Amino acid sequence: LIPFVIVLKIAFSDAQIAMPPYQPLIEWVGEKALHIKLNFANFAFLVEDDLSIAEPLVAGLRREGFEVDHVPTGGAALDAGPVDLVLLDLNMPGRGGMEVLAALREEGSPVKTLVVSMYPEDQYAIRCLRAGARGYVEKSISTDDLVAAIHSVAAGEPVFSPRLAGFVLEAF
């Protein structure tokens, strides 16, 4: 499958438009028309070696409308085809998450990466962001919050908890 961008042209009178939870690029075209470019992150890889975590996470994301493939190792993720987004564990056999981030950066890959880890943010988040991840969340995150994080990362926004904001500001 190929990542995609949908471009819609909408003509309307004075109707209200409910915006989705991700950030579209909006531009006015004429007096009562919008050009909306929605950049979806609908195809993702979950890179997770623990099946007891991977299976329910994949099922939950599929219920939310994502197409998610699971790969158990960092090497398998790097060997796979292009995706919109990678949900990446840090601690895996073989190539770990930090090595995957380094390889993606070295390749110049445009893929957006959200680290989903059991490690507390204060231990790894800044290292992951420096290595190229767009966000860092702990595995204890709710499905709703994970979906919001995925949409934010897909829109190019960084994702981390408010308690980590001070550390990030100091580190960058």
C-alpha angles and dihedrals in degrees: 000000000000125000110248144201121207119211117197129185112204126188116195143157115223096322122142117238119212108218122219121241092262126074114260121195106242127193129172115238107190127330101307106016133091130203106209122187111195114196106200126198094205101140118059142159120226107208104198130137097199110083092195087065100033099052099054091040092053091046092050093049092048089053086054091055101261124133103224130179120193124220120179100212141043091237091056090051092052091048094050127091128268120300136178095236142006122214101203134196116205104212112059136135114265111004109021127208095269090054090050091051090050092049093048091050092047090051090050089236116180092209114126116230130206114188113218107189143163089222118096114256094242090064101049115002098091092046090050094048090049089050092055107273114139094209148008128209133167120244090244089071117124120249091247092052091046091052090050090049091051092052091048093050090046088055089053095254120137117244126208135125122276091245089062095049093091093052092048093050090051093046096050 
